Amino acid sequence: MHQHADFDGRHGALTVGSNHVRFSLWAPDAQTVSVVTSKGLSMSMLSHSDGWFSLETQCAVGTHYKYLVDNEFEVPDPASRFRSEDVQGYSVVVDQDAYNWRCRNWKGRPWTEAIIYELHVGLMGGYSAVKSSLPRLADLGVTAIELMPVAQFPGERNWGYDGVLPYAPQCSYGRPEELKSLIDAAHGLGMAVILDVVYNHFGPDGNFLHTYAKQFFQSDKKTPWGDAIDYSRPEVRNFFIDSALMWLLDYRFDGLRLDAVHAIDDPTFLEEFSQRVKAGCGEDREIWLVLENEHNEARRLENGFNAQWNDDGHNTLHVLLTGETDAYYADFAGASTHKLARMLSEGFVYQGEVTRNGQQRGESSGHLTPDSFVLFLQNHDQIGNRAMGERLAHICHPPALRAATALLLLSPMIPLIFMGDEWAADEPFMFFTDFHDELAAKVCEGRRGEFADFAAFADEQQRERVPDPNALSTFETSKPAFNDAYQEIGESTHSVWLSFYRQLLQIRHNDIIPRLHGCKAIGAEVLADKAVTARWLMGDDKILRIDLNLSHVSLGIEVDPTALLLFSSFPKDEIQHRFLPPFTALVTLEQAA
């Protein structure tokens, strides 16, 4: 067995000095590994302990390469920094230091200033097209964009959650330098950039790890995507942690949203992940780490992670706005108004209670600060996982949606806007992929089968109406008319919604964000069915109060005559009469007693 004194166990092809590259692959099931280039050159790699192979050699940036395992099969570099084409193409050597950053002194923004805009790069037209849209989003009041996953996936189009190469930015969106230019431009406008990363599974096409590194997985533990990833192995932990550090250091992303961490079957990985990522980025940078976690583990938010996507908040508001109670919404159907009050005062609705499936869910969260929760009315899941991808603007009463939007953008929780929300986009957002042959048929069948618990799609004939995820038309129909909406003038529906969002975000910048540090909830009460009042003690000892009425009846309320009115969705004279009209919101600042 050959040893290499300088080997440090970092995955992938890294430039070392001038015109040299070090290739490293963890392949514990392989006997031999070679680097083969698109020009026919083959170079044997040295073997190391614990299944590692490496080679340091003279090599030009831009070289196209694969690994030849046991002289039998060629595989992509699982830590490719870029791909020449799709997941079956060659990996490409990248010099991460070549890009000339303009905003070199950018250190990020405090988490309390986050106003997040989630978008899909492919639907927006690629990295450069997103870059061109940034000034409009900054003018709207957005302080951070969140990119749905961009790790290389099979085909030209995908939500991104079928990625198989977590180090490589999707090549159909543009080149690495274009992604860096997008992030650089965002920083120049004062905007942070978050990346959604998937470290809980690999997609179904293009992952070859099982052929030479079976120890990457636990065959005795299954997930919805197959064998569970074995996070107990340091090589596996380092694979994902180094991927995260690459996005944060080489691309200068400001934060990561970790997808479905409840599917990570290791209680210690997340703690190590947050510690090493933040240590690797240094104390002088603001790094945001956000979780998606069905388990509602409040302890994760006490140390290491800034916040969690609050699905409980969305689900409760969705039931109140639409009346839908199918499938997972059934857990929020009973006592929905009380659930809303609990969410506003304590964060999670489920804090150990039993769900409809008989399972305990959640931990006590009332001690957490409001900015520990990312609140949203829509996101990629909650629209795209509808059979037809309809948006709230098309399935609920517009005045009620306006009132709920005021709650979203003016509460002390961190607001997330999904692309198109701000102009009440007409276009749906549907689930789309670009698989082929047998896999495409299985994905389509599986997609339609997901709706068996929904009354509108109870029988097979009804489910046939669900669009085929692989059809190009499904992708094309989901493209939001971003440029058209932002160029409209006058009193069109889109312009009215844009003005409404701009008004609310201006209030958040002026009157909410400066008071968020040290904010804590001090209670929420049910006024009537579908109506609540909630209060928060802000950092300057003012009391933020939001009265929300999603019902069709007018309600009497007690109003502090000395309170500062921040927002009302109804005339001021009605406030003086102490009535909260149907489908309205009232936001005020009161003096603490």
Coordinates of C-alpha atoms in Angstrom, one line a residue:
M1 CA 0.0 0.0 0.0
H2 CA 1.4 3.4 -1.0
Q3 CA 1.2 6.4 1.3
H4 CA 1.3 10.1 0.4
A5 CA 2.6 12.4 3.1
D6 CA 0.6 15.4 1.9
F7 CA -2.8 13.6 1.6
D8 CA -5.5 15.3 3.7
G9 CA -8.6 13.4 2.8
R10 CA -10.4 16.2 0.9
H11 CA -12.7 15.1 -1.8
G12 CA -12.4 16.0 -5.5
A13 CA -10.0 17.7 -7.8
L14 CA -8.3 20.8 -6.2
T15 CA -5.8 23.1 -7.8
V16 CA -2.5 23.1 -6.0
G17 CA -0.1 25.9 -6.9
S18 CA 0.4 26.8 -10.5
N19 CA -0.9 24.3 -13.1
H20 CA -1.1 21.4 -10.6
V21 CA -4.1 19.5 -9.5
R22 CA -4.7 16.9 -6.7
F23 CA -7.3 14.3 -7.4
S24 CA -8.8 12.5 -4.4
L25 CA -11.5 9.7 -4.3
W26 CA -12.7 7.6 -1.5
A27 CA -13.3 4.2 -3.0
P28 CA -13.0 1.6 -0.3
D29 CA -14.4 -1.2 -2.6
A30 CA -12.0 -0.5 -5.4
Q31 CA -8.6 -2.2 -6.0
T32 CA -7.3 0.4 -8.5
V33 CA -8.4 3.9 -9.7
S34 CA -7.1 6.0 -12.5
V35 CA -7.8 9.5 -13.7
V36 CA -8.8 9.4 -17.4
T37 CA -9.2 12.6 -19.5
S38 CA -11.3 13.4 -22.5
K39 CA -8.1 13.4 -24.5
G40 CA -7.4 9.8 -23.8
L41 CA -4.7 10.3 -21.1
S42 CA -4.8 7.8 -18.2
M43 CA -3.0 8.3 -14.9
S44 CA -2.9 5.8 -12.0
M45 CA -3.8 7.0 -8.6
L46 CA -2.0 6.1 -5.4
S47 CA -3.8 4.0 -2.8
H48 CA -4.0 5.1 0.8
S49 CA -5.3 3.7 4.1
D50 CA -9.1 3.6 4.6
G51 CA -10.0 3.3 1.0
W52 CA -8.6 6.6 -0.4
F53 CA -6.9 7.1 -3.8
S54 CA -5.1 10.3 -4.8
L55 CA -2.9 11.8 -7.5
E56 CA -1.1 15.1 -7.7
T57 CA 0.0 15.9 -11.2
Q58 CA 0.5 18.7 -13.7
C59 CA -2.9 19.5 -15.1
A60 CA -4.6 22.4 -16.7
V61 CA -7.7 24.1 -15.4
G62 CA -10.6 23.1 -17.6
T63 CA -9.4 19.6 -18.1
H64 CA -12.3 17.1 -18.6
Y65 CA -11.8 13.9 -16.6
K66 CA -13.5 10.8 -15.1
Y67 CA -12.3 8.1 -12.8
L68 CA -11.7 4.5 -14.1
V69 CA -12.4 2.0 -11.3
D70 CA -10.8 -1.4 -11.4
N71 CA -10.2 -1.0 -15.1
E72 CA -13.9 -1.8 -15.6
F73 CA -16.1 1.2 -15.4
E74 CA -15.8 5.0 -15.6
V75 CA -17.6 7.2 -13.1
P76 CA -17.9 10.9 -12.5
D77 CA -16.0 12.6 -9.6
P78 CA -18.7 12.6 -6.8
A79 CA -17.1 15.9 -5.7
S80 CA -17.0 17.4 -9.2
R81 CA -16.7 21.2 -9.0
F82 CA -18.4 21.5 -12.5
R83 CA -19.7 19.2 -15.2
S84 CA -19.3 19.5 -18.9
E85 CA -22.8 18.2 -19.5
D86 CA -25.4 16.4 -17.4
V87 CA -24.5 13.8 -14.8
Q88 CA -23.1 11.4 -17.4
G89 CA -20.6 13.8 -18.8
Y90 CA -17.0 14.6 -17.8
S91 CA -16.1 16.4 -14.6
V92 CA -14.2 19.6 -15.2
V93 CA -11.2 20.9 -13.2
V94 CA -12.1 24.4 -11.8
D95 CA -9.8 27.1 -10.3
Q96 CA -12.0 28.4 -7.5
D97 CA -9.7 31.4 -7.0
A98 CA -9.8 32.7 -10.5
Y99 CA -12.9 34.8 -10.1
N100 CA -12.2 38.5 -9.3
W101 CA -14.6 39.5 -6.6
R102 CA -15.8 43.1 -6.5
C103 CA -17.5 43.0 -3.1
R104 CA -14.4 41.7 -1.3
N105 CA -15.3 43.2 2.1
W106 CA -18.9 41.8 2.3
K107 CA -19.4 40.1 5.7
G108 CA -23.1 39.4 5.5
R109 CA -26.2 40.8 7.3
P110 CA -27.6 40.1 10.8
W111 CA -30.2 37.3 10.7
T112 CA -32.9 39.7 12.1
E113 CA -32.7 41.7 8.9
A114 CA -33.6 38.7 6.7
I115 CA -36.5 39.1 4.3
I116 CA -36.1 36.0 2.1
Y117 CA -37.2 35.5 -1.5
E118 CA -37.1 31.9 -2.6
L119 CA -36.6 31.3 -6.3
H120 CA -35.9 28.6 -8.8
V121 CA -32.9 29.5 -11.0
G122 CA -34.0 27.4 -14.0
L123 CA -37.4 29.0 -14.2
M124 CA -35.9 32.4 -13.9
G125 CA -33.6 31.6 -16.9
G126 CA -30.2 30.8 -15.3
Y127 CA -27.7 32.5 -13.1
S128 CA -27.3 35.5 -15.3
A129 CA -31.0 36.0 -15.6
V130 CA -31.4 35.9 -11.8
K131 CA -28.6 38.5 -11.5
S132 CA -30.4 40.9 -13.8
S133 CA -33.5 40.6 -11.6
L134 CA -31.8 41.5 -8.4
P135 CA -32.2 45.3 -8.6
R136 CA -36.0 44.9 -8.7
L137 CA -36.0 42.6 -5.7
A138 CA -33.8 45.0 -3.8
D139 CA -36.1 47.9 -4.6
L140 CA -39.1 45.8 -3.4
G141 CA -37.4 45.4 0.0
V142 CA -36.0 41.9 -0.2
T143 CA -32.7 41.5 1.8
A144 CA -31.9 37.9 0.8
I145 CA -32.6 35.5 -2.0
E146 CA -32.7 31.8 -1.5
L147 CA -31.8 29.6 -4.4
M148 CA -33.5 26.2 -4.7
P149 CA -30.8 23.5 -5.0
V150 CA -28.4 24.0 -7.8
A151 CA -26.3 20.8 -7.3
Q152 CA -25.9 18.9 -10.6
F153 CA -29.0 16.8 -11.3
P154 CA -29.9 14.6 -14.3
G155 CA -31.4 16.3 -17.3
E156 CA -32.0 20.0 -18.1
R157 CA -34.8 20.8 -15.6
N158 CA -35.6 19.6 -12.1
W159 CA -36.6 21.1 -8.8
G160 CA -33.1 20.4 -7.6
Y161 CA -33.9 17.8 -5.0
D162 CA -32.7 15.0 -7.3
G163 CA -29.2 16.2 -7.3
V164 CA -26.3 13.7 -7.3
L165 CA -23.2 15.9 -7.3
P166 CA -23.4 18.2 -4.3
Y167 CA -20.2 20.1 -5.2
A168 CA -21.1 21.0 -8.8
P169 CA -23.4 23.9 -9.8
Q170 CA -25.9 22.8 -12.4
C171 CA -24.3 23.3 -15.8
S172 CA -27.6 24.1 -17.7
Y173 CA -27.9 27.2 -15.5
G174 CA -24.5 28.6 -16.5
R175 CA -20.9 28.4 -15.5
P176 CA -19.4 28.6 -12.0
E177 CA -18.2 32.2 -12.6
E178 CA -21.7 33.2 -13.6
L179 CA -23.0 31.9 -10.2
K180 CA -20.3 33.8 -8.5
S181 CA -21.1 36.9 -10.4
L182 CA -24.8 36.6 -9.3
I183 CA -23.7 36.4 -5.7
D184 CA -21.2 39.3 -6.1
A185 CA -24.0 41.4 -7.6
A186 CA -26.4 40.6 -4.8
H187 CA -23.8 41.6 -2.2
G188 CA -23.3 44.9 -4.1
L189 CA -27.0 45.6 -3.6
G190 CA -26.8 44.7 0.1
M191 CA -28.5 41.3 -0.4
A192 CA -27.5 38.0 1.2
V193 CA -27.7 34.8 -0.8
I194 CA -28.8 31.5 0.7
L195 CA -28.5 28.1 -1.0
D196 CA -30.8 25.2 -0.4
V197 CA -28.7 22.0 0.0
V198 CA -29.8 18.4 0.0
Y199 CA -27.5 16.3 2.3
N200 CA -30.0 13.6 3.2
H201 CA -30.1 11.6 -0.1
F202 CA -29.0 11.4 -3.7
G203 CA -31.3 11.5 -6.7
P204 CA -32.3 8.3 -8.6
D205 CA -30.1 8.8 -11.6
G206 CA -26.4 9.5 -11.9
N207 CA -25.1 8.5 -8.4
F208 CA -22.4 5.8 -8.7
L209 CA -21.1 5.7 -5.1
H210 CA -22.7 2.3 -4.5
T211 CA -20.4 0.7 -7.1
Y212 CA -17.1 1.6 -5.4
A213 CA -18.1 2.9 -1.9
K214 CA -20.9 0.8 -0.5
Q215 CA -19.8 2.0 3.0
F216 CA -21.3 5.4 2.1
F217 CA -24.7 3.9 2.8
Q218 CA -26.4 1.7 5.4
S219 CA -28.2 -1.1 3.6
D220 CA -30.2 -2.1 6.7
K221 CA -31.8 1.4 7.1
K222 CA -34.1 2.7 4.4
T223 CA -35.4 6.2 3.6
P224 CA -38.0 7.3 1.0
W225 CA -35.0 7.5 -1.4
G226 CA -33.3 4.2 -0.7
D227 CA -30.5 3.1 1.6
A228 CA -29.8 5.7 4.3
I229 CA -26.5 7.6 4.1
D230 CA -24.1 6.4 6.8
Y231 CA -23.1 9.6 8.7
S232 CA -21.2 7.7 11.3
R233 CA -18.2 7.5 8.9
P234 CA -15.8 10.5 8.9
E235 CA -15.3 10.3 5.2
V236 CA -19.0 10.7 4.6
R237 CA -19.4 13.5 7.1
N238 CA -16.4 15.3 5.6
F239 CA -17.9 14.8 2.1
F240 CA -21.0 16.9 3.0
I241 CA -19.3 19.4 5.4
D242 CA -16.6 20.1 2.8
S243 CA -19.4 20.6 0.2
A244 CA -21.1 23.2 2.5
L245 CA -17.8 25.0 3.1
M246 CA -17.1 25.1 -0.6
W247 CA -20.4 26.9 -1.2
L248 CA -19.8 29.3 1.6
L249 CA -16.1 30.0 1.0
D250 CA -15.5 29.6 -2.7
Y251 CA -18.9 31.0 -3.8
R252 CA -19.4 33.2 -0.8
F253 CA -23.0 32.2 -0.2
D254 CA -24.2 33.7 3.1
G255 CA -26.1 30.8 4.4
L256 CA -27.6 27.3 3.8
R257 CA -31.0 25.9 4.1
L258 CA -30.7 22.2 4.9
D259 CA -33.4 20.1 3.3
A260 CA -35.3 17.5 5.3
V261 CA -32.8 16.9 8.1
H262 CA -35.3 14.6 9.8
A263 CA -34.1 12.1 7.2
I264 CA -30.5 12.3 8.5
D265 CA -30.2 9.2 10.7
D266 CA -27.5 10.4 13.0
P267 CA -28.1 12.5 16.1
T268 CA -24.6 14.1 16.2
F269 CA -24.1 15.0 12.5
L270 CA -26.0 18.3 12.6
E271 CA -24.2 19.5 15.7
E272 CA -20.8 18.8 14.1
F273 CA -21.9 20.3 10.8
S274 CA -22.9 23.7 12.3
Q275 CA -19.7 23.8 14.5
R276 CA -17.3 23.1 11.7
V277 CA -19.1 25.2 9.1
K278 CA -19.1 28.3 11.3
A279 CA -15.5 27.7 12.4
G280 CA -14.4 27.3 8.8
C281 CA -16.0 30.6 7.8
G282 CA -14.6 32.6 10.7
E283 CA -16.1 34.8 13.3
D284 CA -16.2 37.9 11.2
R285 CA -18.8 36.6 8.8
E286 CA -22.6 36.4 9.3
I287 CA -23.4 32.8 8.3
W288 CA -27.1 31.7 8.3
L289 CA -28.0 28.1 8.8
V290 CA -31.7 27.2 8.5
L291 CA -33.3 23.8 8.8
E292 CA -36.3 22.0 7.4
N293 CA -37.2 19.5 10.1
E294 CA -40.5 17.7 10.4
H295 CA -39.5 16.6 13.9
N296 CA -39.8 20.2 15.3
E297 CA -36.6 19.7 17.3
A298 CA -36.5 23.0 19.2
R299 CA -33.1 22.1 20.7
R300 CA -31.5 22.5 17.3
L301 CA -32.4 26.2 17.3
E302 CA -30.9 26.9 20.7
N303 CA -27.4 26.5 19.4
G304 CA -25.9 26.2 16.0
F305 CA -28.8 26.9 13.7
N306 CA -30.6 30.3 13.2
A307 CA -34.0 29.0 12.4
Q308 CA -36.4 26.4 11.1
W309 CA -38.9 26.6 8.3
N310 CA -42.2 26.7 10.2
D311 CA -44.4 24.3 8.3
D312 CA -46.8 24.4 11.3
G313 CA -47.4 28.1 10.6
H314 CA -48.0 27.6 6.9
N315 CA -50.4 24.6 7.4
T316 CA -52.5 26.4 10.0
L317 CA -52.8 29.5 7.9
H318 CA -53.6 27.4 4.8
V319 CA -56.5 25.7 6.5
L320 CA -57.9 29.0 7.7
L321 CA -57.5 30.6 4.3
T322 CA -58.8 27.8 2.1
G323 CA -60.7 25.4 4.3
E324 CA -58.7 22.5 2.8
T325 CA -58.3 19.6 5.3
D326 CA -57.1 16.7 3.1
A327 CA -54.0 14.6 3.9
Y328 CA -51.5 16.4 6.1
Y329 CA -53.7 19.4 6.5
A330 CA -56.0 17.2 8.7
D331 CA -53.5 17.7 11.5
F332 CA -54.4 21.4 11.5
A333 CA -58.1 21.1 10.9
G334 CA -59.4 21.0 14.5
A335 CA -59.2 24.1 16.6
S336 CA -57.3 25.9 13.8
T337 CA -57.7 29.3 15.4
H338 CA -56.2 28.1 18.7
K339 CA -53.4 26.5 16.7
L340 CA -52.7 29.9 15.0
A341 CA -52.6 31.6 18.4
R342 CA -50.2 29.0 19.7
M343 CA -48.0 29.3 16.6
L344 CA -47.8 33.1 17.0
S345 CA -46.9 33.0 20.7
E346 CA -44.8 29.8 20.8
G347 CA -43.5 29.0 17.4
F348 CA -44.4 25.4 16.7
V349 CA -48.0 24.1 16.9
Y350 CA -46.9 20.5 17.5
Q351 CA -44.7 20.4 20.6
G352 CA -45.0 16.7 21.5
E353 CA -48.6 16.2 20.6
V354 CA -49.8 13.2 18.6
T355 CA -50.5 13.6 14.9
R356 CA -53.2 11.9 12.9
N357 CA -50.8 9.0 12.3
G358 CA -50.5 8.4 16.0
Q359 CA -46.9 9.7 16.3
Q360 CA -45.6 12.2 18.7
R361 CA -44.1 15.3 17.0
G362 CA -42.2 18.2 18.3
E363 CA -40.5 19.7 21.3
S364 CA -41.4 22.7 23.5
S365 CA -40.6 25.9 21.6
G366 CA -42.1 28.7 23.6
H367 CA -38.7 29.8 25.0
L368 CA -37.3 30.5 21.5
T369 CA -37.2 33.9 20.0
P370 CA -39.6 34.7 17.1
D371 CA -36.7 34.9 14.6
S372 CA -36.1 31.2 15.3
F373 CA -38.9 30.5 12.8
V374 CA -39.1 31.2 9.1
L375 CA -42.8 31.9 8.3
F376 CA -44.3 31.7 4.8
L377 CA -47.7 31.5 3.1
Q378 CA -46.2 29.6 0.2
N379 CA -43.0 27.9 -0.8
H380 CA -41.8 25.5 -3.5
D381 CA -43.2 22.5 -1.5
Q382 CA -46.5 24.0 -0.6
I383 CA -47.4 25.1 -4.1
G384 CA -45.6 22.5 -6.1
N385 CA -46.9 19.6 -4.1
R386 CA -50.4 20.6 -5.1
A387 CA -51.6 18.4 -8.0
M388 CA -52.0 21.4 -10.3
G389 CA -49.6 23.8 -8.6
E390 CA -52.2 26.5 -7.9
R391 CA -51.1 29.5 -5.9
L392 CA -53.1 31.0 -3.0
A393 CA -54.1 34.0 -5.0
H394 CA -56.3 31.6 -7.0
I395 CA -57.8 29.4 -4.3
C396 CA -58.7 31.8 -1.5
H397 CA -60.5 35.1 -0.9
P398 CA -58.1 38.0 -1.9
P399 CA -58.9 40.2 1.1
A400 CA -58.1 37.3 3.4
L401 CA -54.8 36.7 1.6
R402 CA -53.9 40.4 2.0
A403 CA -54.6 40.3 5.7
A404 CA -52.5 37.1 6.1
T405 CA -49.7 38.7 4.0
A406 CA -49.6 41.6 6.5
L407 CA -49.2 39.1 9.3
L408 CA -46.4 37.4 7.3
L409 CA -44.4 40.5 6.6
L410 CA -44.9 42.4 9.8
S411 CA -44.7 39.7 12.5
P412 CA -41.3 39.3 14.2
M413 CA -40.8 35.9 12.6
I414 CA -38.5 35.8 9.6
P415 CA -40.7 36.1 6.4
L416 CA -40.1 34.1 3.3
I417 CA -41.7 35.1 0.0
F418 CA -41.9 32.5 -2.9
M419 CA -41.2 33.9 -6.4
G420 CA -44.4 35.3 -7.8
D421 CA -46.2 35.8 -4.4
E422 CA -45.5 39.6 -4.6
W423 CA -47.5 40.1 -7.7
A424 CA -50.1 37.3 -7.2
A425 CA -48.6 35.4 -10.2
D426 CA -51.1 33.7 -12.5
E427 CA -48.7 31.0 -13.4
P428 CA -48.8 27.7 -11.4
F429 CA -45.6 26.2 -9.9
M430 CA -45.7 22.5 -10.7
F431 CA -43.4 19.6 -9.9
F432 CA -41.1 19.0 -12.9
T433 CA -38.2 16.6 -13.8
D434 CA -36.4 15.5 -16.9
F435 CA -36.1 11.8 -16.5
H436 CA -36.4 9.3 -19.4
D437 CA -37.7 5.8 -20.2
E438 CA -38.6 3.5 -17.3
L439 CA -37.5 6.0 -14.6
A440 CA -39.7 8.7 -16.1
A441 CA -42.7 6.4 -16.1
K442 CA -42.1 5.5 -12.4
V443 CA -41.7 9.1 -11.4
C444 CA -44.9 10.1 -13.2
E445 CA -46.8 7.1 -11.6
G446 CA -45.4 8.0 -8.2
R447 CA -46.3 11.6 -8.5
R448 CA -49.9 10.8 -9.3
G449 CA -50.1 8.3 -6.6
E450 CA -49.2 10.9 -4.0
F451 CA -52.7 12.4 -4.3
A452 CA -54.7 9.3 -3.4
D453 CA -55.5 10.9 0.0
F454 CA -57.0 14.0 -1.6
A455 CA -60.7 13.9 -2.3
A456 CA -60.4 15.6 -5.6
F457 CA -58.1 12.9 -6.9
A458 CA -59.5 9.9 -5.0
D459 CA -59.8 7.6 -8.1
E460 CA -57.3 6.7 -10.7
Q461 CA -59.1 8.5 -13.5
Q462 CA -58.9 11.8 -11.6
R463 CA -55.2 11.3 -10.9
E464 CA -54.6 11.0 -14.6
R465 CA -55.2 14.8 -14.8
V466 CA -52.1 15.4 -12.7
P467 CA -49.4 16.8 -15.2
D468 CA -46.6 14.5 -16.2
P469 CA -43.5 15.9 -14.4
N470 CA -41.3 15.0 -17.3
A471 CA -43.3 16.8 -19.9
L472 CA -41.5 20.0 -21.1
S473 CA -44.9 21.8 -20.9
T474 CA -45.0 21.2 -17.2
F475 CA -41.8 23.2 -16.8
E476 CA -42.7 25.9 -19.3
T477 CA -46.1 26.5 -17.8
S478 CA -44.4 27.0 -14.4
K479 CA -42.2 29.9 -15.6
P480 CA -43.2 33.1 -13.7
A481 CA -43.7 36.2 -15.8
F482 CA -41.3 38.1 -13.6
N483 CA -40.2 40.8 -16.1
D484 CA -43.8 41.4 -17.3
A485 CA -45.2 41.8 -13.8
Y486 CA -42.5 44.3 -12.7
Q487 CA -43.0 46.4 -15.8
E488 CA -46.8 46.7 -15.5
I489 CA -48.1 50.1 -14.5
G490 CA -51.5 51.4 -13.5
E491 CA -54.1 49.6 -11.4
S492 CA -53.6 46.0 -12.7
T493 CA -54.0 43.3 -10.2
H494 CA -50.3 42.6 -10.4
S495 CA -49.3 46.2 -9.9
V496 CA -51.6 46.5 -6.9
W497 CA -50.1 43.5 -5.2
L498 CA -46.5 44.7 -5.9
S499 CA -47.4 48.1 -4.3
F500 CA -48.9 46.3 -1.3
Y501 CA -45.7 44.2 -0.8
R502 CA -43.5 47.3 -1.2
Q503 CA -45.6 49.2 1.4
L504 CA -45.4 46.3 3.9
L505 CA -41.7 45.7 3.5
Q506 CA -41.0 49.4 3.9
I507 CA -42.8 49.3 7.3
R508 CA -40.8 46.2 8.2
H509 CA -37.5 48.0 7.4
N510 CA -38.5 51.1 9.3
D511 CA -40.4 49.8 12.3
I512 CA -39.9 46.1 12.8
I513 CA -36.3 45.2 12.0
P514 CA -34.7 47.9 14.2
R515 CA -36.6 46.5 17.1
L516 CA -36.2 42.7 16.5
H517 CA -33.0 42.1 18.5
G518 CA -34.1 40.9 21.9
C519 CA -37.8 40.5 20.8
K520 CA -39.9 37.9 22.6
A521 CA -43.6 36.8 22.4
I522 CA -45.8 37.8 25.2
G523 CA -49.0 36.0 24.2
A524 CA -51.7 35.5 21.7
E525 CA -55.5 35.2 22.2
V526 CA -58.4 33.9 20.2
L527 CA -60.8 36.7 19.5
A528 CA -63.3 34.6 17.7
D529 CA -63.3 31.8 15.1
K530 CA -60.6 32.7 12.6
A531 CA -59.5 35.8 14.5
V532 CA -56.6 36.3 16.9
T533 CA -54.6 39.1 18.6
A534 CA -50.9 38.6 19.2
R535 CA -48.3 40.7 21.1
W536 CA -44.5 40.8 21.2
L537 CA -42.2 42.8 23.5
M538 CA -39.7 44.3 21.1
G539 CA -36.1 45.1 21.8
D540 CA -36.9 48.7 22.6
D541 CA -39.6 47.7 25.1
K542 CA -42.4 48.7 22.7
I543 CA -45.2 46.2 22.2
L544 CA -46.0 45.1 18.7
R545 CA -49.6 44.0 18.4
I546 CA -51.2 42.3 15.4
D547 CA -55.0 41.8 15.2
L548 CA -56.0 39.4 12.4
N549 CA -59.5 38.7 11.3
L550 CA -59.8 36.0 8.7
S551 CA -63.5 35.5 9.3
H552 CA -66.5 37.0 7.4
V553 CA -67.9 38.9 10.5
S554 CA -66.9 42.1 12.1
L555 CA -65.4 41.9 15.6
G556 CA -65.2 44.4 18.5
I557 CA -61.7 45.0 19.8
E558 CA -60.0 47.1 22.5
V559 CA -57.7 49.7 20.9
D560 CA -55.0 51.7 22.8
P561 CA -55.7 55.3 21.7
T562 CA -52.0 56.2 22.2
A563 CA -50.7 53.3 20.0
L564 CA -48.8 54.1 16.9
L565 CA -50.6 52.7 13.8
L566 CA -48.2 50.9 11.6
F567 CA -50.7 49.3 9.2
S568 CA -54.4 48.8 8.7
S569 CA -56.2 47.1 5.9
F570 CA -59.3 49.1 6.6
P571 CA -60.1 52.9 7.0
K572 CA -58.8 54.6 10.2
D573 CA -62.3 55.8 11.2
E574 CA -63.3 52.2 11.7
I575 CA -60.4 51.8 14.1
Q576 CA -61.8 54.7 16.1
H577 CA -65.1 52.8 16.3
R578 CA -63.1 49.8 17.6
F579 CA -64.2 47.3 15.1
L580 CA -62.1 44.8 13.2
P581 CA -63.9 44.3 9.9
P582 CA -63.9 40.9 8.1
F583 CA -60.7 39.8 6.4
T584 CA -58.5 42.5 7.8
A585 CA -55.3 43.1 9.8
L586 CA -54.4 45.8 12.2
V587 CA -50.7 46.4 13.3
T588 CA -49.8 48.8 16.0
L589 CA -47.0 49.7 18.4
E590 CA -48.0 50.3 22.1
Q591 CA -46.1 51.5 25.1
A592 CA -45.2 48.8 27.5
A593 CA -47.0 49.1 30.8

